[in-house]
Tab-separated table of C-alpha atoms and ligand atoms in Angstrom:
chain	number	residue	atom	x	y	z
A	676	MET	CA	44.079	27.368	7.580
A	677	GLN	CA	45.863	24.388	9.332
A	678	GLY	CA	48.602	23.881	6.830
A	679	THR	CA	49.338	27.484	7.062
A	680	GLY	CA	50.075	26.817	10.949
A	681	THR	CA	52.577	23.550	10.409
A	682	LEU	CA	54.356	25.154	7.725
A	683	LYS	CA	55.253	28.268	10.674
A	684	ILE	CA	56.141	25.107	12.710
A	685	MET	CA	58.442	23.875	10.189
A	686	SER	CA	59.810	26.622	9.174
A	687	THR	CA	61.343	27.847	12.745
A	688	ARG	CA	62.698	24.617	13.205
A	689	LEU	CA	64.099	24.989	9.751
A	690	LEU	CA	65.589	27.938	10.748
A	691	ALA	CA	66.760	27.051	14.087
A	692	LEU	CA	68.839	24.326	12.375
A	693	ALA	CA	70.205	26.613	9.951
A	694	LEU	CA	71.521	28.198	12.987
A	695	PHE	CA	72.958	25.515	14.003
A	696	VAL	CA	74.428	23.003	11.433
A	697	PRO	CA	76.246	24.252	8.667
A	698	THR	CA	74.061	24.065	5.513
A	699	VAL	CA	73.111	20.782	4.213
A	700	TYR	CA	73.191	20.800	0.695
A	701	ALA	CA	70.947	17.736	-1.702
A	702	GLN	CA	73.525	15.224	-3.134
A	703	GLY	CA	73.703	17.211	-6.765
A	704	PRO	CA	76.493	19.264	-8.758
A	705	THR	CA	79.171	20.965	-6.528
A	706	TYR	CA	81.295	23.988	-7.695
A	707	ALA	CA	84.588	22.277	-7.529
A	708	LYS	CA	83.336	19.245	-9.363
A	709	GLU	CA	80.786	20.733	-12.057
A	710	VAL	CA	80.414	23.944	-11.799
A	711	SER	CA	83.736	25.559	-12.068
A	712	ARG	CA	84.817	23.322	-15.463
A	713	ILE	CA	81.502	24.493	-16.853
A	714	MET	CA	82.639	28.377	-16.303
A	715	GLN	CA	85.889	28.189	-16.966
A	716	ALA	CA	84.954	26.590	-20.916
A	717	LYS	CA	81.869	28.960	-21.160
A	718	CYS	CA	81.935	32.283	-19.180
A	719	GLN	CA	85.239	32.744	-18.644
A	720	LEU	CA	86.825	33.891	-22.091
A	721	CYS	CA	84.410	36.977	-21.522
A	722	HIS	CA	83.440	37.066	-17.632
A	723	ARG	CA	87.304	37.761	-16.676
A	724	ASP	CA	88.484	40.763	-14.945
A	725	GLY	CA	89.341	43.262	-18.137
A	726	ASP	CA	87.332	41.356	-20.800
A	727	ILE	CA	83.752	42.806	-22.014
A	728	ALA	CA	81.549	41.032	-19.726
A	729	PRO	CA	81.007	43.454	-16.193
A	730	PHE	CA	81.935	40.759	-13.946
A	731	ALA	CA	84.145	38.016	-13.559
A	732	LEU	CA	82.925	34.036	-13.029
A	733	ASN	CA	86.458	33.339	-11.622
A	734	ASN	CA	85.746	31.735	-8.442
A	735	TYR	CA	83.183	30.393	-6.202
A	736	ASP	CA	82.138	33.612	-4.371
A	737	ASP	CA	81.474	35.006	-7.948
A	738	ALA	CA	79.420	32.357	-8.572
A	739	ALA	CA	77.632	32.298	-5.787
A	740	THR	CA	76.957	35.482	-5.444
A	741	TRP	CA	75.842	35.746	-9.770
A	742	ALA	CA	73.266	33.213	-8.717
A	743	PRO	CA	69.984	34.580	-9.603
A	744	ASP	CA	71.371	36.290	-12.276
A	745	ILE	CA	72.820	33.314	-13.665
A	746	GLN	CA	69.287	31.455	-12.579
A	747	ARG	CA	67.654	34.153	-15.257
A	748	VAL	CA	69.849	34.298	-18.219
A	749	LEU	CA	70.428	30.470	-18.431
A	750	THR	CA	66.686	29.986	-18.565
A	751	GLU	CA	66.190	32.785	-20.863
A	752	GLY	CA	68.581	31.481	-23.013
A	753	THR	CA	70.269	35.086	-23.459
A	754	MET	CA	73.562	33.770	-22.056
A	755	PRO	CA	76.589	32.789	-23.126
A	756	PRO	CA	75.659	35.148	-26.228
A	757	TRP	CA	76.588	32.380	-29.042
A	758	LYS	CA	74.486	33.393	-32.281
A	759	PRO	CA	74.910	30.452	-34.530
A	760	VAL	CA	71.738	27.886	-34.080
A	761	ALA	CA	72.730	24.512	-32.716
A	762	GLY	CA	72.554	21.444	-36.104
A	763	TYR	CA	73.644	24.348	-38.906
A	764	GLY	CA	77.333	24.030	-39.282
A	765	GLU	CA	79.127	23.079	-36.421
A	766	PHE	CA	82.004	25.935	-35.547
A	767	ARG	CA	85.830	25.431	-33.861
A	768	ASP	CA	85.097	26.823	-29.773
A	769	ALA	CA	81.635	27.108	-29.765
A	770	TYR	CA	80.827	28.224	-26.400
A	771	SER	CA	77.309	27.993	-26.129
A	772	LEU	CA	76.265	25.732	-23.451
A	773	THR	CA	75.072	21.789	-24.196
A	774	ASP	CA	71.772	21.075	-22.452
A	775	ASP	CA	73.360	19.342	-20.171
A	776	GLU	CA	75.713	21.888	-18.913
A	777	LYS	CA	72.562	24.410	-18.586
A	778	GLN	CA	70.766	21.727	-16.349
A	779	THR	CA	74.068	20.918	-14.079
A	780	ILE	CA	74.273	25.283	-13.395
A	781	LEU	CA	70.304	25.670	-12.685
A	782	THR	CA	70.758	21.922	-10.463
A	783	TRP	CA	73.269	23.270	-8.059
A	784	ILE	CA	71.388	27.084	-7.970
A	785	ALA	CA	68.416	25.429	-7.473
A	786	ASN	CA	69.877	23.057	-4.429
A	787	GLY	CA	71.750	26.065	-2.861
A	788	THR	CA	75.323	26.532	-4.986
A	789	ASP	CA	76.736	23.966	-2.920
A	790	PRO	CA	81.012	24.430	-2.830
A	791	GLY	CA	82.129	21.031	-2.542
A	792	ASP	CA	84.919	19.406	-1.868
A	793	PRO	CA	87.964	21.944	-2.877
A	794	ASN	CA	90.219	18.800	-3.580
A	795	ASP	CA	87.805	18.464	-6.827
A	796	MET	CA	88.794	22.169	-7.816
A	797	PRO	CA	90.489	22.089	-11.377
A	798	ASP	CA	93.596	24.321	-12.225
A	799	VAL	CA	93.305	27.710	-12.664
A	800	LEU	CA	93.402	28.778	-16.253
A	801	PRO	CA	96.789	30.212	-17.442
A	802	ASP	CA	96.806	33.358	-18.212
A	803	LYS	CA	98.138	32.941	-21.988
A	804	GLY	CA	98.855	37.185	-22.388
A	805	PRO	CA	97.421	39.205	-24.977
A	806	TRP	CA	97.798	37.533	-27.782
A	807	PRO	CA	96.221	33.603	-27.547
A	808	LEU	CA	97.901	32.513	-30.862
A	809	GLY	CA	101.578	34.020	-29.218
A	810	ALA	CA	103.537	36.808	-30.345
A	811	PRO	CA	102.458	37.763	-33.299
A	812	ASP	CA	104.924	38.318	-36.433
A	813	LEU	CA	104.022	42.363	-37.012
A	814	VAL	CA	101.840	44.385	-35.394
A	815	LEU	CA	100.204	47.517	-36.593
A	816	GLN	CA	98.287	50.094	-34.752
A	817	ALA	CA	96.973	53.850	-35.423
A	818	PRO	CA	99.334	56.062	-34.890
A	819	GLN	CA	97.266	58.415	-32.329
A	820	ALA	CA	94.346	56.936	-29.956
A	821	PHE	CA	91.149	57.811	-30.433
A	822	THR	CA	88.274	58.919	-27.498
A	823	PRO	CA	84.688	58.480	-29.009
A	824	PRO	CA	82.209	60.050	-27.524
A	825	ARG	CA	79.758	59.191	-25.393
A	826	GLY	CA	77.495	57.713	-26.974
A	827	LYS	CA	75.450	54.742	-28.523
A	828	ASP	CA	77.232	53.621	-31.691
A	829	VAL	CA	80.155	55.089	-32.737
A	830	TYR	CA	81.974	53.660	-36.264
A	831	ARG	CA	85.604	54.666	-36.716
A	832	CYS	CA	88.229	54.050	-39.363
A	833	PHE	CA	91.730	54.044	-38.978
A	834	VAL	CA	94.432	53.849	-41.614
A	835	LEU	CA	97.334	51.771	-40.041
A	836	PRO	CA	100.650	52.363	-40.779
A	837	ASP	CA	102.794	50.961	-44.043
A	838	THR	CA	103.325	46.685	-43.369
A	839	GLY	CA	106.561	47.388	-44.778
A	840	PHE	CA	105.791	44.109	-46.446
A	841	ALA	CA	107.993	44.596	-49.982
A	842	ALA	CA	105.718	41.940	-52.288
A	843	THR	CA	102.209	40.545	-51.820
A	844	THR	CA	102.424	38.340	-49.047
A	845	TYR	CA	100.626	35.399	-47.115
A	846	LEU	CA	99.117	35.620	-43.687
A	847	ARG	CA	97.944	32.405	-41.406
A	848	ALA	CA	96.047	34.671	-39.325
A	849	ILE	CA	94.782	38.151	-38.799
A	850	ASP	CA	94.439	38.680	-34.715
A	851	VAL	CA	92.955	41.636	-33.308
A	852	LEU	CA	93.955	42.771	-29.955
A	853	PRO	CA	91.335	45.444	-28.549
A	854	GLY	CA	92.902	48.430	-26.811
A	855	ASN	CA	89.500	49.619	-24.624
A	856	ARG	CA	87.816	46.772	-24.024
A	857	GLN	CA	85.413	48.373	-22.140
A	858	ILE	CA	83.876	50.424	-25.556
A	859	VAL	CA	85.361	48.636	-28.517
A	860	HIS	CA	82.395	46.323	-29.659
A	861	HIS	CA	83.879	44.490	-32.529
A	862	VAL	CA	86.878	45.343	-35.095
A	863	LEU	CA	86.942	44.662	-38.967
A	864	VAL	CA	89.782	44.033	-40.758
A	865	TYR	CA	90.293	45.619	-44.918
A	866	GLN	CA	93.474	46.492	-47.481
A	867	ASP	CA	93.189	49.133	-49.576
A	868	THR	CA	95.272	49.635	-52.802
A	869	THR	CA	93.374	52.698	-53.834
A	870	GLY	CA	94.417	55.047	-51.398
A	871	THR	CA	90.879	55.959	-50.659
A	872	ALA	CA	91.346	55.716	-46.875
A	873	ALA	CA	94.851	57.584	-46.099
A	874	LYS	CA	92.970	60.597	-47.906
A	875	LEU	CA	89.924	60.480	-45.915
A	876	ASP	CA	91.943	60.049	-42.842
A	877	GLY	CA	91.487	62.691	-40.440
A	878	GLN	CA	90.168	65.224	-42.747
A	879	ASP	CA	87.844	65.822	-39.390
A	880	GLY	CA	90.291	66.530	-37.273
A	881	ASP	CA	90.246	63.251	-35.408
A	882	PRO	CA	92.166	60.776	-35.484
A	883	GLY	CA	91.016	58.068	-38.052
A	884	TYR	CA	87.605	58.502	-40.205
A	885	SER	CA	83.653	58.077	-39.371
A	886	CYS	CA	82.973	55.052	-41.069
A	887	PHE	CA	79.823	52.729	-41.418
A	888	GLY	CA	78.775	49.481	-42.830
A	889	GLY	CA	82.103	49.166	-44.835
A	890	PRO	CA	85.331	51.753	-45.238
A	891	GLY	CA	84.027	53.242	-47.702
A	892	ILE	CA	87.331	51.693	-50.526
A	893	PRO	CA	86.162	51.872	-54.000
A	894	VAL	CA	84.479	47.971	-54.980
A	895	ASP	CA	85.232	47.097	-58.661
A	896	TYR	CA	82.292	45.615	-59.353
A	897	SER	CA	82.886	45.447	-63.172
A	898	ASN	CA	84.250	41.742	-62.951
A	899	ILE	CA	83.446	39.117	-60.002
A	900	PHE	CA	86.811	38.499	-59.110
A	901	GLY	CA	87.867	42.258	-59.181
A	902	ALA	CA	84.595	42.449	-56.318
A	903	LEU	CA	85.828	39.568	-54.277
A	904	ASP	CA	89.237	41.006	-54.248
A	905	SER	CA	87.935	44.304	-53.136
A	906	LEU	CA	84.895	44.152	-51.539
A	907	GLY	CA	85.921	41.188	-48.831
A	908	GLY	CA	87.139	42.201	-45.263
A	909	MET	CA	90.678	39.885	-44.500
A	910	ALA	CA	89.279	39.313	-40.826
A	911	GLY	CA	87.374	40.291	-38.061
A	912	TRP	CA	86.642	40.415	-34.241
A	913	ALA	CA	84.346	40.307	-32.160
A	914	PRO	CA	83.511	39.772	-28.068
A	915	GLY	CA	84.343	36.210	-27.223
A	916	GLN	CA	85.290	35.556	-30.754
A	917	ARG	CA	88.922	33.760	-31.038
A	918	THR	CA	91.011	33.687	-34.231
A	919	HIS	CA	92.041	30.337	-35.452
A	920	PHE	CA	95.542	29.942	-37.647
A	921	LEU	CA	94.291	28.819	-41.368
A	922	PRO	CA	95.376	25.173	-42.495
A	923	ASP	CA	98.715	24.569	-43.756
A	924	GLY	CA	99.434	25.740	-47.594
A	925	VAL	CA	96.558	28.325	-47.081
A	926	GLY	CA	96.791	31.815	-46.716
A	927	ILE	CA	95.576	35.361	-46.268
A	928	GLN	CA	96.988	37.480	-49.193
A	929	ILE	CA	97.958	41.073	-48.941
A	930	LYS	CA	98.506	42.927	-51.840
A	931	GLN	CA	101.727	44.699	-52.498
A	932	GLY	CA	101.297	48.586	-51.536
A	933	ALA	CA	98.532	47.788	-49.877
A	934	ARG	CA	97.457	50.006	-46.334
A	935	ILE	CA	95.207	48.112	-43.996
A	936	VAL	CA	92.167	49.406	-42.632
A	937	ILE	CA	90.423	48.783	-39.225
A	938	GLN	CA	86.554	49.605	-38.929
A	939	VAL	CA	86.169	49.876	-35.217
A	940	HIS	CA	82.876	50.087	-33.779
A	941	TYR	CA	82.654	51.671	-30.282
A	942	TYR	CA	79.793	51.386	-27.767
A	943	PRO	CA	80.793	54.097	-25.108
A	944	ILE	CA	77.531	54.235	-23.532
A	945	GLY	CA	77.576	55.719	-20.053
A	946	ARG	CA	81.874	55.972	-19.926
A	947	THR	CA	83.915	56.732	-22.672
A	948	GLY	CA	88.338	56.786	-23.101
A	949	PRO	CA	91.383	56.355	-25.807
A	950	ASP	CA	91.194	53.497	-27.630
A	951	GLN	CA	94.335	52.045	-29.721
A	952	THR	CA	93.169	48.860	-31.440
A	953	GLN	CA	96.473	46.576	-32.359
A	954	ILE	CA	96.296	44.249	-35.402
A	955	GLY	CA	98.467	41.149	-34.739
A	956	LEU	CA	99.835	39.612	-38.139
A	957	TYR	CA	101.500	35.933	-38.766
A	958	LEU	CA	103.213	35.112	-41.611
A	959	ALA	CA	102.474	31.832	-43.558
A	960	GLN	CA	104.994	29.281	-42.091
A	961	THR	CA	104.643	26.989	-45.007
A	962	GLN	CA	104.503	27.484	-48.599
A	963	THR	CA	101.049	29.163	-49.447
A	964	LYS	CA	99.981	27.208	-52.051
A	965	LYS	CA	95.795	28.082	-51.824
A	966	ARG	CA	94.402	31.705	-51.081
A	967	LEU	CA	91.536	32.282	-49.035
A	968	TYR	CA	88.980	34.151	-50.986
A	969	GLN	CA	86.389	36.193	-48.703
A	970	ILE	CA	83.422	34.931	-51.455
A	971	PRO	CA	80.585	37.469	-51.033
A	972	VAL	CA	77.399	36.329	-51.641
A	973	VAL	CA	75.372	39.204	-52.123
A	974	ASN	CA	72.400	40.874	-52.887
A	975	MET	CA	72.014	44.427	-53.859
A	976	GLY	CA	69.264	44.700	-55.944
A	977	PHE	CA	66.309	44.652	-52.846
A	978	LYS	CA	63.493	47.206	-52.033
A	979	LEU	CA	62.316	46.794	-48.904
A	980	GLN	CA	59.053	48.217	-47.853
A	981	PRO	CA	57.655	50.244	-45.097
A	982	GLU	CA	55.632	48.339	-42.940
A	983	THR	CA	56.569	45.415	-44.240
A	984	ILE	CA	58.575	42.247	-43.160
A	985	GLN	CA	60.578	40.525	-45.798
A	986	GLU	CA	62.717	37.645	-46.985
A	987	VAL	CA	65.745	38.286	-49.701
A	988	THR	CA	68.132	35.859	-50.710
A	989	ALA	CA	71.146	36.058	-52.073
A	990	VAL	CA	72.942	33.315	-54.209
A	991	PHE	CA	76.467	32.919	-55.369
A	992	PRO	CA	77.428	32.072	-58.107
A	993	PRO	CA	74.950	33.448	-60.457
A	994	PHE	CA	75.386	30.412	-62.809
A	995	PRO	CA	76.897	26.769	-62.352
A	996	LEU	CA	80.405	26.810	-61.966
A	997	PRO	CA	83.106	23.940	-62.749
A	998	LEU	CA	84.720	25.459	-59.265
A	999	GLY	CA	85.057	22.787	-56.713
A	1000	ALA	CA	86.056	24.492	-53.012
A	1001	LYS	CA	86.150	24.339	-49.498
A	1002	ALA	CA	84.390	26.569	-46.798
A	1003	ILE	CA	86.781	27.638	-44.307
A	1004	THR	CA	84.864	30.409	-42.517
A	1005	ILE	CA	82.112	32.641	-42.710
A	1006	TYR	CA	80.490	35.770	-41.701
A	1007	PRO	CA	76.903	36.615	-42.016
A	1008	HIS	CA	76.241	40.270	-41.813
A	1009	MET	CA	72.772	42.181	-42.198
A	1010	HIS	CA	71.910	46.062	-40.545
A	1011	LEU	CA	69.095	47.381	-37.986
A	1012	LEU	CA	66.453	45.798	-39.623
A	1013	GLY	CA	67.442	42.138	-40.010
A	1014	THR	CA	66.619	39.568	-37.457
A	1015	LYS	CA	67.165	36.405	-39.230
A	1016	ILE	CA	70.112	35.030	-41.518
A	1017	LYS	CA	70.585	31.640	-42.771
A	1018	VAL	CA	73.159	30.392	-45.685
A	1019	ASP	CA	73.103	26.888	-47.393
A	1020	LEU	CA	74.741	25.169	-49.669
A	1021	THR	CA	72.436	23.652	-52.242
A	1022	ASP	CA	73.558	22.095	-56.021
A	1023	LYS	CA	72.104	23.413	-59.220
A	1024	ASN	CA	68.450	22.277	-58.380
A	1025	ASP	CA	67.994	23.873	-55.111
A	1026	ASN	CA	68.486	20.542	-53.246
A	1027	LEU	CA	70.440	21.161	-49.821
A	1028	ILE	CA	73.602	19.139	-49.410
A	1029	ALA	CA	75.217	21.653	-46.250
A	1030	PRO	CA	73.363	23.908	-43.955
A	1031	MET	CA	76.023	26.570	-43.419
A	1032	ILE	CA	74.950	28.915	-40.233
A	1033	TYR	CA	71.610	30.418	-39.002
A	1034	GLU	CA	71.035	33.153	-36.711
A	1035	LYS	CA	67.186	33.391	-35.898
A	1036	ASN	CA	67.883	36.497	-33.587
A	1037	TRP	CA	70.802	38.135	-35.778
A	1038	GLU	CA	71.626	41.433	-33.337
A	1039	PHE	CA	73.761	43.720	-35.208
A	1040	ASN	CA	75.871	44.833	-31.888
A	1041	TRP	CA	76.934	40.928	-31.455
A	1042	GLN	CA	78.164	39.736	-34.764
A	1043	GLY	CA	81.137	37.988	-35.245
A	1044	ALA	CA	83.192	35.548	-38.257
A	1045	TYR	CA	82.777	31.666	-37.343
A	1046	THR	CA	85.640	29.030	-38.571
A	1047	TYR	CA	84.109	25.447	-39.038
A	1048	ALA	CA	84.892	23.067	-36.971
A	1049	GLU	CA	86.308	21.042	-40.066
A	1050	PRO	CA	86.268	22.553	-43.674
A	1051	ILE	CA	82.717	22.219	-45.525
A	1052	THR	CA	83.559	20.388	-49.275
A	1053	ILE	CA	81.763	22.807	-51.700
A	1054	PRO	CA	81.162	20.453	-54.895
A	1055	THR	CA	81.401	21.507	-58.075
A	1056	TYR	CA	78.226	23.902	-59.712
A	1057	SER	CA	77.318	24.064	-56.224
A	1058	LYS	CA	75.459	27.608	-54.985
A	1059	VAL	CA	75.639	29.189	-51.374
A	1060	LYS	CA	72.470	30.909	-50.633
A	1061	VAL	CA	71.791	33.107	-48.346
A	1062	THR	CA	68.897	34.041	-47.011
A	1063	CYS	CA	67.827	37.034	-44.660
A	1064	THR	CA	64.710	38.262	-42.808
A	1065	PHE	CA	64.018	41.884	-42.456
A	1066	ASP	CA	61.326	42.990	-40.455
A	1067	ASN	CA	60.846	47.398	-41.408
A	1068	THR	CA	57.419	47.841	-39.285
A	1069	SER	CA	57.511	50.071	-36.330
A	1070	ASN	CA	56.903	47.687	-34.210
A	1071	ASN	CA	60.495	46.652	-34.922
A	1072	PRO	CA	62.698	48.617	-32.148
A	1073	LYS	CA	65.643	48.487	-33.827
A	1074	ASN	CA	63.777	50.325	-36.797
A	1075	PRO	CA	65.544	53.173	-37.171
A	1076	ASN	CA	63.749	55.273	-39.559
A	1077	ASN	CA	60.493	57.095	-38.190
A	1078	PRO	CA	58.283	57.176	-40.037
A	1079	THR	CA	59.355	53.799	-41.615
A	1080	VAL	CA	60.579	53.836	-45.542
A	1081	THR	CA	61.721	52.219	-48.316
A	1082	VAL	CA	64.919	51.042	-47.732
A	1083	GLY	CA	67.701	49.078	-50.352
A	1084	TRP	CA	71.504	48.066	-49.558
A	1085	GLY	CA	73.549	50.724	-48.608
A	1086	GLU	CA	76.268	51.301	-46.266
A	1087	ARG	CA	74.518	54.195	-43.714
A	1088	THR	CA	73.056	52.984	-40.727
A	1089	THR	CA	69.633	53.752	-42.021
A	1090	ASP	CA	70.423	51.039	-44.897
A	1091	GLU	CA	70.766	47.741	-45.268
A	1092	MET	CA	72.297	44.917	-46.237
A	1093	CYS	CA	72.247	40.856	-47.162
A	1094	LEU	CA	75.033	39.214	-47.549
A	1095	ALA	CA	77.845	36.715	-46.322
A	1096	PHE	CA	81.406	36.768	-46.882
A	1097	VAL	CA	82.485	32.972	-47.355
A	1098	GLY	CA	86.055	32.183	-46.714
A	1099	VAL	CA	87.048	29.482	-49.131
A	1100	THR	CA	89.856	28.084	-50.700
A	1101	LEU	CA	89.310	26.965	-54.482
A	1102	ASP	CA	90.285	23.053	-55.109
A	1103	VAL	CA	91.915	24.187	-58.010
A	1104	ASP	CA	93.153	27.874	-58.150
A	1105	PRO	CA	94.186	29.716	-61.672
A	1106	PHE	CA	94.075	32.945	-59.507
A	1107	THR	CA	96.137	32.235	-56.982
A	1108	VAL	CA	99.195	30.611	-60.033
A	1109	LEU	CA	98.883	33.795	-61.841
A	1110	ASN	CA	99.436	35.671	-58.699
A	1111	GLN	CA	102.967	34.106	-58.472
A	1112	ILE	CA	102.933	32.637	-54.613
A	1113	LYS	CA	106.388	32.212	-53.400
A	1114	PRO	CA	107.204	31.534	-49.860
A	1115	VAL	CA	107.481	34.143	-46.895
A	1116	ARG	CA	110.877	32.217	-45.489
B	1841	HEC	C1	81.111	36.524	-25.694
B	1841	HEC	C2	81.286	36.650	-24.019
B	1841	HEC	C3	80.686	36.187	-23.019
B	1841	HEC	C4	80.234	34.518	-22.486
B	1841	HEC	C5	81.223	33.491	-23.225
B	1841	HEC	C6	79.185	34.546	-21.395
B	1841	HEC	N1	78.944	36.220	-21.456
B	1841	HEC	FE1	78.053	37.088	-19.713
B	1841	HEC	N2	77.767	38.193	-20.183
B	1841	HEC	C7	78.378	39.158	-21.157
B	1841	HEC	C8	78.076	40.344	-21.839
B	1841	HEC	C9	79.021	41.634	-22.322
B	1841	HEC	C10	77.215	40.796	-20.636
B	1841	HEC	C11	76.981	42.084	-20.111
B	1841	HEC	C12	75.589	42.322	-20.605
B	1841	HEC	C13	75.608	42.936	-22.393
B	1841	HEC	O1	76.209	43.410	-22.935
B	1841	HEC	O2	74.223	41.560	-22.755
B	1841	HEC	C14	76.915	39.925	-19.641
B	1841	HEC	C15	76.681	39.697	-18.489
B	1841	HEC	C16	76.067	38.769	-18.249
B	1841	HEC	C17	75.161	38.131	-16.927
B	1841	HEC	C18	74.269	39.913	-16.070
B	1841	HEC	C19	73.131	39.699	-17.681
B	1841	HEC	C20	72.303	40.507	-16.731
B	1841	HEC	O3	71.042	40.546	-17.921
B	1841	HEC	O4	71.744	41.049	-15.433
B	1841	HEC	C21	75.059	37.179	-16.401
B	1841	HEC	C22	74.341	36.695	-15.280
B	1841	HEC	C23	76.095	36.269	-17.188
B	1841	HEC	N3	76.469	37.226	-18.232
B	1841	HEC	C24	76.641	34.979	-17.338
B	1841	HEC	C25	76.846	34.601	-17.975
B	1841	HEC	C26	77.351	32.193	-17.719
B	1841	HEC	C27	76.906	32.358	-16.527
B	1841	HEC	C28	77.879	32.480	-19.093
B	1841	HEC	C29	78.722	31.555	-19.330
B	1841	HEC	C30	77.682	30.303	-19.398
B	1841	HEC	C31	78.102	34.175	-19.529
B	1841	HEC	N4	77.901	34.832	-18.954
B	1841	HEC	C32	78.897	33.337	-21.101
B	1841	HEC	C33	79.393	38.375	-22.029
B	1841	HEC	C34	79.579	36.911	-21.792
């Protein structure tokens, strides 16, 4: 084994070199020049102190320490945890890596994590404070903090104090500030004009009430626009998601007398603590000409047979309508059996006009609402089609039923949903005229 001997001599020499000469890096990307900038843009929104990721990637030492893990998660494609597949809709603030960025980091690690020239370092990102959009006009939070019991998934709804708005009001954004980022996994914001949530509040002796799938506010399915009004959540927050102001003239409607209800999903594995999540309301600053509607594209009539993988579709509208619209946001939703969800805009003959979103590795615990980089034009007589894939076999580790059973639509953990809320404005909005929109200030 002559070769081995030569290798041994070589490695001894290399070792000797390494002991006496500063590390020599291959020509290639450096932390100061390339890697720091990619990490600022694509990692630091979560990997910074006090945010949801378990460690910060703020500086060279952080990045070099975590290099072997970074290499693994980039190769496996598990980080950054951006869900929408490229090419199916373009979203604001997307934090997936481009192939170039990924290759740059991997080369930097393979070459031995060259720190580079400190003069090449970018400025440290400014600390934006708790509210990235600036101070809200109104901040609401549940009257008392809640400490979820340690465990896996806790869903709790909280009825927030009265807004004090004397009339129906329009907002340009609703943002969410999780109280305890270590355990808050996601937050959805609803409004209740029925008084139901306030009745449920505190009944089990703790702040808020237990809720999964939705806040349990009755939905009026008797007419489609009643359903749109009562079913649509107003906003949502998921880790890594950033809220944007709506375009001028577009507002989220809060009905006169409505109470805002938030559903918080806690993930208090191994640690818990008090949480008092806040929401920030930003009033419309120009006259609201168009209301944002959350259109639920939903199929509530499916049955998933045990030990089957099944596709379920939902289409809106049920019959062609002469309503042109613009899609501004999208929020796909299934429960634990869901594996893929795809939303397409088609003409009335089912020809594709534009893909709206595709998540091919659906994770119930990593869901969010997405804002389009540019609103998508929805022509008259077109349809939005949602395709959900469910795995109701015992091979699915997330299957909550053992043995497997027939599963249909419902709000419990063990039920399913096939649904996408599309946030739209109507090109001609007959319903908003009826709501007599006035400027707020
Ligand atoms: C949207 C938030 C978010 C972004 C953006 C993000 N991460 Fe993470 N990262 C997390 C969370 C949360 C975890 C903890 C593990 C989990 O819950 O999946 C994590 C865990 C990790 C881990 C450890 C995982 C393991 O299996 O050991 C590495 C390494 C990592 N991230 C690297 C990165 C890098 C590199 C980037 C940017 C290119 C990045 N992350 C962007 C949220 C994020």
